mmCIF file of C-alpha atoms and ligand atoms in Angstrom:
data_model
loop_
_atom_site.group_PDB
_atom_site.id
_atom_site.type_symbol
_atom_site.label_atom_id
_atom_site.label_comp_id
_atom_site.label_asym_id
_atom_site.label_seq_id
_atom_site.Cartn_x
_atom_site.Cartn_y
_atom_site.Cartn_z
ATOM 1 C CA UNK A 1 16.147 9.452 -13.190
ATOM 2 C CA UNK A 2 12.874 10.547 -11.180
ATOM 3 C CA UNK A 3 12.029 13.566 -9.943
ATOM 4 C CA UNK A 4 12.138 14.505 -6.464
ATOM 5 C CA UNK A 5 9.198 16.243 -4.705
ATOM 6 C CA UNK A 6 9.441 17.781 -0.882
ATOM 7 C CA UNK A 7 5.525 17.423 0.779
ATOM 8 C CA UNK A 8 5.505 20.520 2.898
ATOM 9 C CA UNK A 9 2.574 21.196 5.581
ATOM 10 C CA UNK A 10 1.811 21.725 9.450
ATOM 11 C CA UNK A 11 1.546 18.298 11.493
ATOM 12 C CA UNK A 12 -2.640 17.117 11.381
ATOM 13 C CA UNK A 13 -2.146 18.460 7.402
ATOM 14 C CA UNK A 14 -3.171 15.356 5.985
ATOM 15 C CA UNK A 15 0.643 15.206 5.265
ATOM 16 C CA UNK A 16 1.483 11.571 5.552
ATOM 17 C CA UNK A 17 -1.270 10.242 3.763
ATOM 18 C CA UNK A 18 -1.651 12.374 0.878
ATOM 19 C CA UNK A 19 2.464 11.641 0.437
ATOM 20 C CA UNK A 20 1.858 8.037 -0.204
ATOM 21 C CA UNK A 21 -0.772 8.295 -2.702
ATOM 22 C CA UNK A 22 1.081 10.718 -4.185
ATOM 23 C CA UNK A 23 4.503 8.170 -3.707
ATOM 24 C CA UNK A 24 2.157 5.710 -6.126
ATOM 25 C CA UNK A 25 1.113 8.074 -8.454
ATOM 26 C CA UNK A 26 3.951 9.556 -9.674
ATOM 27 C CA UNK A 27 5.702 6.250 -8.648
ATOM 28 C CA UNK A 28 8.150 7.889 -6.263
ATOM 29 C CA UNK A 29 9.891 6.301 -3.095
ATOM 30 C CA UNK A 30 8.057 7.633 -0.176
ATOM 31 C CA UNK A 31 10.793 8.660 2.403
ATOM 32 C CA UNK A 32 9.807 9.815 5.915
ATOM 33 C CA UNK A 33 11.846 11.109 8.403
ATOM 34 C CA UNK A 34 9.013 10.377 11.374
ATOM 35 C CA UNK A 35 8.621 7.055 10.408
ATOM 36 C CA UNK A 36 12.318 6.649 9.550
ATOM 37 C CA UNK A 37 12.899 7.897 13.561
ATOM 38 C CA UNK A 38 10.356 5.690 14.930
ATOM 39 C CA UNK A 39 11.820 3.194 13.293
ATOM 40 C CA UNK A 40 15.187 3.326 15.465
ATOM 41 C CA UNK A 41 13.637 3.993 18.293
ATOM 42 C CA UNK A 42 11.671 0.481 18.331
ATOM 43 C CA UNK A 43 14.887 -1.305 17.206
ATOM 44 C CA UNK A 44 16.231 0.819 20.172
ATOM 45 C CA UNK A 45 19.050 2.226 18.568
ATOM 46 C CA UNK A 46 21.401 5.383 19.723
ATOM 47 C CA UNK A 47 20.137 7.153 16.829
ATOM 48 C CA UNK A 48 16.428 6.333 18.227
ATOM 49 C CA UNK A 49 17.362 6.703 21.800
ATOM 50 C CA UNK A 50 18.718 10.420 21.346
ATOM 51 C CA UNK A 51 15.491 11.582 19.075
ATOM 52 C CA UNK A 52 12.803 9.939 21.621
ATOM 53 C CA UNK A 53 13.271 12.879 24.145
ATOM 54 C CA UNK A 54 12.521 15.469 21.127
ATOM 55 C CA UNK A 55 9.879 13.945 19.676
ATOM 56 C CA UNK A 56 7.713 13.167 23.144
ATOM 57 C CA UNK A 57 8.501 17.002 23.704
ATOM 58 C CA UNK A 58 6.394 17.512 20.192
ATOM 59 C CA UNK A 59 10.059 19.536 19.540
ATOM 60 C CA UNK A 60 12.455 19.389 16.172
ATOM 61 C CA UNK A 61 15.284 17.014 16.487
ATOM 62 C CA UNK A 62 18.705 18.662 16.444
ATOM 63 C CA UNK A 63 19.965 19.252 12.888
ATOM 64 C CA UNK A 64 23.332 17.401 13.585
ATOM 65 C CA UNK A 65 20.650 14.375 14.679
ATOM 66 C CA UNK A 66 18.421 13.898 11.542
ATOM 67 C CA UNK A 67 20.948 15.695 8.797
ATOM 68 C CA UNK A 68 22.942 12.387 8.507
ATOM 69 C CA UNK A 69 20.377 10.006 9.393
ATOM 70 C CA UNK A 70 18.106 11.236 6.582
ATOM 71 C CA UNK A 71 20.932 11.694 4.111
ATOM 72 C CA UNK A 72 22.152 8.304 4.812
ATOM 73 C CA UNK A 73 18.958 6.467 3.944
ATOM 74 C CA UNK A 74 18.945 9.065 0.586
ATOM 75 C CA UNK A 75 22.253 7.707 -0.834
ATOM 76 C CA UNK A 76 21.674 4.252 0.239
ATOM 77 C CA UNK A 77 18.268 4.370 -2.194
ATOM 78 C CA UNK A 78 20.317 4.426 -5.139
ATOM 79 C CA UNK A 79 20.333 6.914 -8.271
ATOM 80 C CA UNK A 80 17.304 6.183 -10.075
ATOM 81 C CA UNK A 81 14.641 6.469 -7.552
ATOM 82 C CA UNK A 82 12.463 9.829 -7.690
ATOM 83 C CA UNK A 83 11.861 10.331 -4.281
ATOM 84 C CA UNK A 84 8.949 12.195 -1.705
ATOM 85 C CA UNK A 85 10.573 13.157 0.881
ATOM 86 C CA UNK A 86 7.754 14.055 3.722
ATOM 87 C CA UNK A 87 8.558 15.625 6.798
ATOM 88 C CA UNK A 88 12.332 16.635 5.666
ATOM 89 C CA UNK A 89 13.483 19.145 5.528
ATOM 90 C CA UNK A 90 11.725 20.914 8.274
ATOM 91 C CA UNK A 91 14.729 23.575 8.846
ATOM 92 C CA UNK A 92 16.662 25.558 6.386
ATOM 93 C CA UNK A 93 19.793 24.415 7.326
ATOM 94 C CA UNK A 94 18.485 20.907 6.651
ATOM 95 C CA UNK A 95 16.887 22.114 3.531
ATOM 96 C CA UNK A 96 20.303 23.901 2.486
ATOM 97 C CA UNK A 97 21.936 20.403 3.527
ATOM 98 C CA UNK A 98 19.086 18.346 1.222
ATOM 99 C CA UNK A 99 20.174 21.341 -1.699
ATOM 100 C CA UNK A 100 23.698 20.386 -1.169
ATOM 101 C CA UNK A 101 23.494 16.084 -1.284
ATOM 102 C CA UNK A 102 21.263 16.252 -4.437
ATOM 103 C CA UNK A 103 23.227 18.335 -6.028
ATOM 104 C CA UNK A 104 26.732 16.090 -5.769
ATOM 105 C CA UNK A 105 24.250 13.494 -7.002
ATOM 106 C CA UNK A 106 23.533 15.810 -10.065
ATOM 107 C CA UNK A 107 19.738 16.335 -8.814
ATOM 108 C CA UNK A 108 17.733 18.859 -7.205
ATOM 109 C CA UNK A 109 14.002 19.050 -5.773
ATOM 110 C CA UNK A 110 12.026 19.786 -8.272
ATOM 111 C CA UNK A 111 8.517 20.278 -7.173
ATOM 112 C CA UNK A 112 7.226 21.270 -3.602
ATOM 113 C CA UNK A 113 4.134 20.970 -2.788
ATOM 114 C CA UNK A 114 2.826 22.857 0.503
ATOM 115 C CA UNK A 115 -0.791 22.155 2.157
ATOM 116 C CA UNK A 116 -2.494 24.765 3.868
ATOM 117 C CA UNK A 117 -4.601 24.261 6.973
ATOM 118 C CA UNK A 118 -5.877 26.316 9.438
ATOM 119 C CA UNK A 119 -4.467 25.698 13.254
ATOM 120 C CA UNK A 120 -8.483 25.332 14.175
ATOM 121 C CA UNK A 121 -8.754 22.138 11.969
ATOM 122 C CA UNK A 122 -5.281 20.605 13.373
ATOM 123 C CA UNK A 123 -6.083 19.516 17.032
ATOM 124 C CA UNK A 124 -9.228 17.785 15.550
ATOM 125 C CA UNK A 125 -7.346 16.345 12.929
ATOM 126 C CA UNK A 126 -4.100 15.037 14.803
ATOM 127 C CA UNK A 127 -6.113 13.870 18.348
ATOM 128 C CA UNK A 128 -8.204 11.918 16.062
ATOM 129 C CA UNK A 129 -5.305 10.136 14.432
ATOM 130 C CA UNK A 130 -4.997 6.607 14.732
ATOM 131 C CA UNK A 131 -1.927 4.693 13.342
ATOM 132 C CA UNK A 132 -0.690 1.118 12.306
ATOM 133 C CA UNK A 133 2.746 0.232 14.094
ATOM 134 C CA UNK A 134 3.338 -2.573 11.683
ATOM 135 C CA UNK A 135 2.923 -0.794 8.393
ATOM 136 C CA UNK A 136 2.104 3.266 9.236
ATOM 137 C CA UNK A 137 -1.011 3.016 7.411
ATOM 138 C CA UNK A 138 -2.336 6.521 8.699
ATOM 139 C CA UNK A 139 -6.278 6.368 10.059
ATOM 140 C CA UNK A 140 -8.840 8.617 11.367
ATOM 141 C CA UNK A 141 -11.989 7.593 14.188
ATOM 142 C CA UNK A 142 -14.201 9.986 11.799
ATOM 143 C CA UNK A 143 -12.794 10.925 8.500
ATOM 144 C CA UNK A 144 -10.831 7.835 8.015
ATOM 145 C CA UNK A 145 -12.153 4.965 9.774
ATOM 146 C CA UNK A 146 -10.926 1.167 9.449
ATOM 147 C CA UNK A 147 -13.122 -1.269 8.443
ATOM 148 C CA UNK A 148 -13.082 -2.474 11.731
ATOM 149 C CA UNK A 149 -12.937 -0.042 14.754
ATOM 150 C CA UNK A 150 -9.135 -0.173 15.721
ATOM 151 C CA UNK A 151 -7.828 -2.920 13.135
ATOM 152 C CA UNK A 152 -5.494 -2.064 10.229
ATOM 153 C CA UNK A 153 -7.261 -2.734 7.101
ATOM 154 C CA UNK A 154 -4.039 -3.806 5.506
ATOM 155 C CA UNK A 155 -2.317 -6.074 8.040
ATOM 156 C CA UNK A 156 -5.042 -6.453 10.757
ATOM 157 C CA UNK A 157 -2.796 -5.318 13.585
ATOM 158 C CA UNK A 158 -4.057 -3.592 16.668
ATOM 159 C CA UNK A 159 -4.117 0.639 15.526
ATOM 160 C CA UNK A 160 -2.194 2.392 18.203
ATOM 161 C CA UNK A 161 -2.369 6.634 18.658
ATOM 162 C CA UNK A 162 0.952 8.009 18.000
ATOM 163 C CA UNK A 163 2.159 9.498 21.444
ATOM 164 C CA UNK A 164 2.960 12.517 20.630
ATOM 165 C CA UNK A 165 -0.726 13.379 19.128
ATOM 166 C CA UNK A 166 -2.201 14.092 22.469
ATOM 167 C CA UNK A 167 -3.260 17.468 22.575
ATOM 168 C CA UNK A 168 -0.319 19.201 24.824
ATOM 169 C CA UNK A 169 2.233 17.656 22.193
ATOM 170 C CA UNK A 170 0.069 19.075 19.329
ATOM 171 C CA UNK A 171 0.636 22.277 20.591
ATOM 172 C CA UNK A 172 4.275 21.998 20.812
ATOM 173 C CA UNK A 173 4.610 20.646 17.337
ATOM 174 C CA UNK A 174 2.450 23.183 15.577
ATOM 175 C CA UNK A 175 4.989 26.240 17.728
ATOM 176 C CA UNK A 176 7.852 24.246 15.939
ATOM 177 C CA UNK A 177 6.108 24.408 12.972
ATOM 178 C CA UNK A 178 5.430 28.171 12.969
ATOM 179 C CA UNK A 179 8.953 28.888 14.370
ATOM 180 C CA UNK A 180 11.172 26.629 12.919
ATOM 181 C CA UNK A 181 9.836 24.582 9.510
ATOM 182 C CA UNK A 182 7.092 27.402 8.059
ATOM 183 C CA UNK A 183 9.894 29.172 6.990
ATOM 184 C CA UNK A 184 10.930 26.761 4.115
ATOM 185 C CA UNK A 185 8.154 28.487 1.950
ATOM 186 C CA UNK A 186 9.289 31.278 1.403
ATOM 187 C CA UNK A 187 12.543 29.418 0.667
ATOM 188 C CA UNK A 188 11.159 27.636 -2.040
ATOM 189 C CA UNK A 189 9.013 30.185 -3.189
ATOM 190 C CA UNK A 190 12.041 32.056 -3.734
ATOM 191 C CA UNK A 191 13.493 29.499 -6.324
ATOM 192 C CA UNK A 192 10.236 29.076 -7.501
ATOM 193 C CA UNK A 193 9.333 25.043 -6.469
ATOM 194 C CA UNK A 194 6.470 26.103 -4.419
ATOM 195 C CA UNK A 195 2.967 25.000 -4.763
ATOM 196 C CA UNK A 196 0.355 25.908 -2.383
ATOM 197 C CA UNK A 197 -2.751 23.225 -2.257
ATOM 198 C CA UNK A 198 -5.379 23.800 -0.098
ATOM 199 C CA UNK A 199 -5.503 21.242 2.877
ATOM 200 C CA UNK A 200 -8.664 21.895 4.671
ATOM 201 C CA UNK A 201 -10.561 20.291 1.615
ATOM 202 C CA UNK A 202 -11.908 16.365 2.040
ATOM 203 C CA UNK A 203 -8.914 14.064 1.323
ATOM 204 C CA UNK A 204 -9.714 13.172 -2.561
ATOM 205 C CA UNK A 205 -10.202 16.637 -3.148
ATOM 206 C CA UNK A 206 -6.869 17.220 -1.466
ATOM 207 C CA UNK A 207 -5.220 14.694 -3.445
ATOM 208 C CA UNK A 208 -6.869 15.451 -6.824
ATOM 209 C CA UNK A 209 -5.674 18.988 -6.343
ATOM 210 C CA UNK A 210 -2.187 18.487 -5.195
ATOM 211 C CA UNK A 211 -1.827 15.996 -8.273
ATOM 212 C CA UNK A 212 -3.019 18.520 -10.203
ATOM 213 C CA UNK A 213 -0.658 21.314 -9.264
ATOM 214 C CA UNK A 214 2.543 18.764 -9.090
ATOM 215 C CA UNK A 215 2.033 17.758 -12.683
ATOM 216 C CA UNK A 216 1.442 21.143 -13.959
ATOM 217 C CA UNK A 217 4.499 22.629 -11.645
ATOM 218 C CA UNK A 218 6.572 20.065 -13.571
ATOM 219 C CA UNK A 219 5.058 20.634 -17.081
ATOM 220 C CA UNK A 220 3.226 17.577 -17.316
ATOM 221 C CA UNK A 221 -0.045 19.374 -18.206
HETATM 222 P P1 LIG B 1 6.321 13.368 11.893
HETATM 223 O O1 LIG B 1 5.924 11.932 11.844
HETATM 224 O O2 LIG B 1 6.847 13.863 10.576
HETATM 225 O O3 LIG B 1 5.256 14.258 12.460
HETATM 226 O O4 LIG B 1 7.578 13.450 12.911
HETATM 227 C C1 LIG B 1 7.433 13.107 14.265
HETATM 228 C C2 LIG B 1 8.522 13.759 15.117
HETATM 229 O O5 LIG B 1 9.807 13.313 14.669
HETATM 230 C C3 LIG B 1 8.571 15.279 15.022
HETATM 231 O O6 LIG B 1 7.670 15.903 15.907
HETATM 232 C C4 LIG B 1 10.033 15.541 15.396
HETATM 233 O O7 LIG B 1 10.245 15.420 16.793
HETATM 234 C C5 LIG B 1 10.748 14.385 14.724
HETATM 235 N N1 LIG B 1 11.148 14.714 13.324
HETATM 236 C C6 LIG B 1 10.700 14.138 12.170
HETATM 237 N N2 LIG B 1 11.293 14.684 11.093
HETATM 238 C C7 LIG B 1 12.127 15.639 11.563
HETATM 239 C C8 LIG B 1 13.013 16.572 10.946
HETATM 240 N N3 LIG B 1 13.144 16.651 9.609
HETATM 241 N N4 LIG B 1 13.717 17.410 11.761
HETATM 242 C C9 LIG B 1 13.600 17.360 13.097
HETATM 243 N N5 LIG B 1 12.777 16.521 13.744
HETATM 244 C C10 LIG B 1 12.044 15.656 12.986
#
């Protein structure tokens, strides 16, 4: 049985990338809830259809929403996967909920690692972000460039910017953030899971760092 780590971290904090190095690492099933809802929403489902509004409005989608649609894809992944679950939970009722599922599955998170980042370094970060809609491969125009402007290295299809990284969404997303998901540090600092990495760093020194601290947090090291 894996272990199960929660990626915690303002939108623009290098989030998404550093979760699926981190996914191959450890060798851990890389589960996230964006890319889970943007998913439905270009199969066009109801699920997809009711989160669209939300997410254009760079605002959380309702608990009742993403509670069962994330908890759904958690049981169908089977028992023995370890799993990195980035982007949920993002409330504490959905991390009470998360709490609640592993534990009837006799497992619990048992590592949390949190990036830091100033608001300053986010804009640049997220308005800079280009994406692949095939296989999420996450880019950047400066820091993160494909080999060829606007191509995914992996699957050569057309990079597309996510449209809720404009600027006015940003700002939206990082309120939620504040309000709503920053929150779930100090609840995991309470049960002592957190680990606070440093996410202004350059991306290997992000990585090597939060590696670092997860395999130490779980006495690896
Ligand atoms: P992300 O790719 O993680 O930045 O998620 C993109 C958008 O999907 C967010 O701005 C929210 O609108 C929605 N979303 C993703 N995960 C959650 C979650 N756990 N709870 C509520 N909304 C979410």
């Amino acid at each position: 049985m894996g272990m199960n780590l929660v990626i915690l971290g303002p939108p623009g904090a290098g989030k998404g990338t550093q979760a699926v190095r981190l996914a191959q690492a450890f060798s851990l099933r890389h589960l996230s809830s964006g890319d889970l809802l943007r998913a439905e929403r270009a199969r066009g489902s109801e699920l997809g259809k009711k989160a669209a509004e939300y997410m254009d409005a760079g605002k959380l989608v309702p608990d009742e929403i993403i509670i069962g649609a994330v908890l759904a894809q958690l049981s169908s992944l089977g028992d023995k996967a370890g799993l990195l679950l980035d982007g949920f939970p993002r409330t504490v009722a959905q991390a009470e909920s998360l709490d609640k599922a592993l534990a009837e599955a006799g497992k619990r998170v048992d590592a949390v690692p949190a990036l830091a980042v100033p608001d300053e370094m986010i804009l640049d970060r997220i308005t800079g972000r280009r994406t692949c809609p095939r296989c999420n491969a996450v880019y950047h125009v400066k820091t993160l460039p494909p080999a060829q402007e606007g191509i995914c290295d992996a699957d050569g299809t057309a990079l597309v910017q996510r449209p809720d990284d404009t600027a006015e969404v940003v700002k939206q997303r990082l309120d939620a953030y504040h309000r709503q998901t920053a929150p779930l540090e100090a609840y995991y600092r309470k049960k002592g899971l957190l680990v606070e990495v440093d996410g202004s760093l350059e991306m290997d020194a992000v990585f090597r760092a939060l590696s670092k601290a997860v395999r130490r947090r779980l006495g690896m090291e």
